[in-house]
């Protein structure tokens, strides 16, 4: 098959259905991708949330860290204060020694400077054991200082003083609502039995704050004796050595969350954009792939449902459409028709012109069938040369008949194939579905039966299914069953009918005719069971039986020609000729005594095998008679090609002699034809003397019919011969 030779076949509604399917599947694809994208978006949102949360906990961690640092700072500061005081204590001791008892003296400025720088002290005091302030000095400041009384009352309780240890102790104190850092220690003083004490005091104020801000990178650092509130403020308690809270440091934490977010945000945005672009690409690719998948699915589906040669629906799709049509039946008042179409004698085209030509013819036939259908109808190829049409909206049988008729006309037109004109025809069986009670199988069966009937009635026609056909079919299968048994049990017999000379006096030959007397059916005529045998293949067995019987009879009367009927089905068998030749040899029959009667239609088939078989039989010496001549497409070329020896004028012409005017002319034409081709001619079914005389007058050489004898049993042949002999002698004497 070539692509170019494909017929333009309408794809009845196919495109619509396909596009619907396609869009449906694309929706399906989107419904798969959509959740995917949503999942990715949720993922991105989660990422943001996690980052935000991380930033916030980072803030908390920073705050906690700041807290710890502030505490550490305070501890360090207290230590530093003590250390400094220890360091300067000897100088104070000297001061105490050189003091003037009555008037306090100045603490040298450099000493105070050292104290101030080292631990932010702004004032220093030297107390006698009795608590008199021997000296005191202050760095000039805008803030009011503390008085020696206030300091004295505080340092009394401090460990180094109460225990007279010469180590500085520092603590936090609240004096007048302000927080101070106070260091003190005992120092030995000459001139006093008890040690003196020295103290330095510093105000925990903005100076510290600025140090903290710079050093710890916090802002709004401050000290308060009232507990700070407010969410944005971090604070840490300032506790003295007895763990009493004296005040609070408070500051604004340097929140890192926003910084973190600010750093990450561009990257995150970039990442998100990337993810979204990827989503989009995946989506697009998904759409593309699914469209491709869909297309190949569609193609696979198409080839699963269509015949590759013609592009028509195949049996599967036809069944689906039938199902659909049956389901629709209840809903509308119109029925539908199923036409099953079989090309007549298509096999010949294949045999004579080759398969390529056969394919072309099938394609052309498919196109022609499609051309007679309406949109919405389904044209299917069921295989080989069998087609079907589902015709929708059939209101009455006449519209189905119209379609069938058009199809038959179309099929019968000449086909231009392989550079030659080819003629074939089609037979159609039609079943009409009007109620949805019917089933697909039943419809197909009905159409098949009708097709069978159309073929039986001579092909090139259509036939509607009728209920009676069913019973006829059942009868046929019953006959088939019985015939099989009859063949096995040797219940068949052969009768012989003489063929006589035109004057009716001499037996020239015999025709062997099969007989079946069934025990319950009675006599079954060959016209009933021979076709059944032909269809079921039993004809080979039947033919072999008749051949053997007639050979056996022929051997007994070697001077009488024996005519044996041969069916088309037998001639189609490859080994037919050899088996008949072998049988003749086996039975010792001269082949030229045997005349094989074949019908015109066998020759019309133009089958190579049949031609070969006939040729082989002819070559072996058998003679060929053309039976029922005149009923088919009598063609000169067939007669020539097959070297036929005899024509048998069909009895329909003989019985018309004297009844129909033209009958005589036809008979005459056949006789002339025989003469012209050098063939002998036998007239069948001669029943009356008038017919005999007319045939004789027209030059017909041999006659056969009830006028001379009905078919008789073999054992009756001697009597018949005797009778003819006597008749002959009588005539001769007369
Ligand atoms: P056919 O070959 O044309 O056989 C002639 C038929 O005409 C026979 O019918 C015969 O009985 C009948 N006949 C003979 N003379 C007259 C007559 O004067 N008037 C009428 N009305 N009929 C006459 P039969 O035996 O019923 O056979 C019918 C057909 O069955 C045969 O037609 C032949 O085609 C087929 N047939 C019979 N025997 C065989 C057989 O052994 N093999 C095959 N393949 N076909 C057979
Ligand atoms: Ca015959
Ligand atoms: Ca005949």
PDB file of C-alpha atoms and ligand atoms in Angstrom, residues 511 565 597 627-629 648-651 684, ligand 3:
ATOM      1  CA  UNK A 511     -25.706 -38.002 -16.248  1.00  0.00           C
ATOM      2  CA  UNK A 565     -21.503 -32.764 -12.010  1.00  0.00           C
ATOM      3  CA  UNK A 597     -20.175 -30.804 -16.007  1.00  0.00           C
ATOM      4  CA  UNK A 627     -23.883 -26.890 -17.594  1.00  0.00           C
ATOM      5  CA  UNK A 628     -26.901 -24.578 -17.437  1.00  0.00           C
ATOM      6  CA  UNK A 629     -25.534 -22.674 -20.399  1.00  0.00           C
ATOM      7  CA  UNK A 648     -25.786 -27.888 -22.116  1.00  0.00           C
ATOM      8  CA  UNK A 649     -28.729 -25.651 -22.929  1.00  0.00           C
ATOM      9  CA  UNK A 650     -30.459 -24.890 -19.655  1.00  0.00           C
ATOM     10  CA  UNK A 651     -33.857 -26.387 -19.178  1.00  0.00           C
ATOM     11  CA  UNK A 684     -31.749 -30.457 -20.867  1.00  0.00           C
TER      12      UNK A 684
HETATM   13 CA1  LIG B   3     -28.209 -28.345 -15.951  1.00  0.00          CA
END
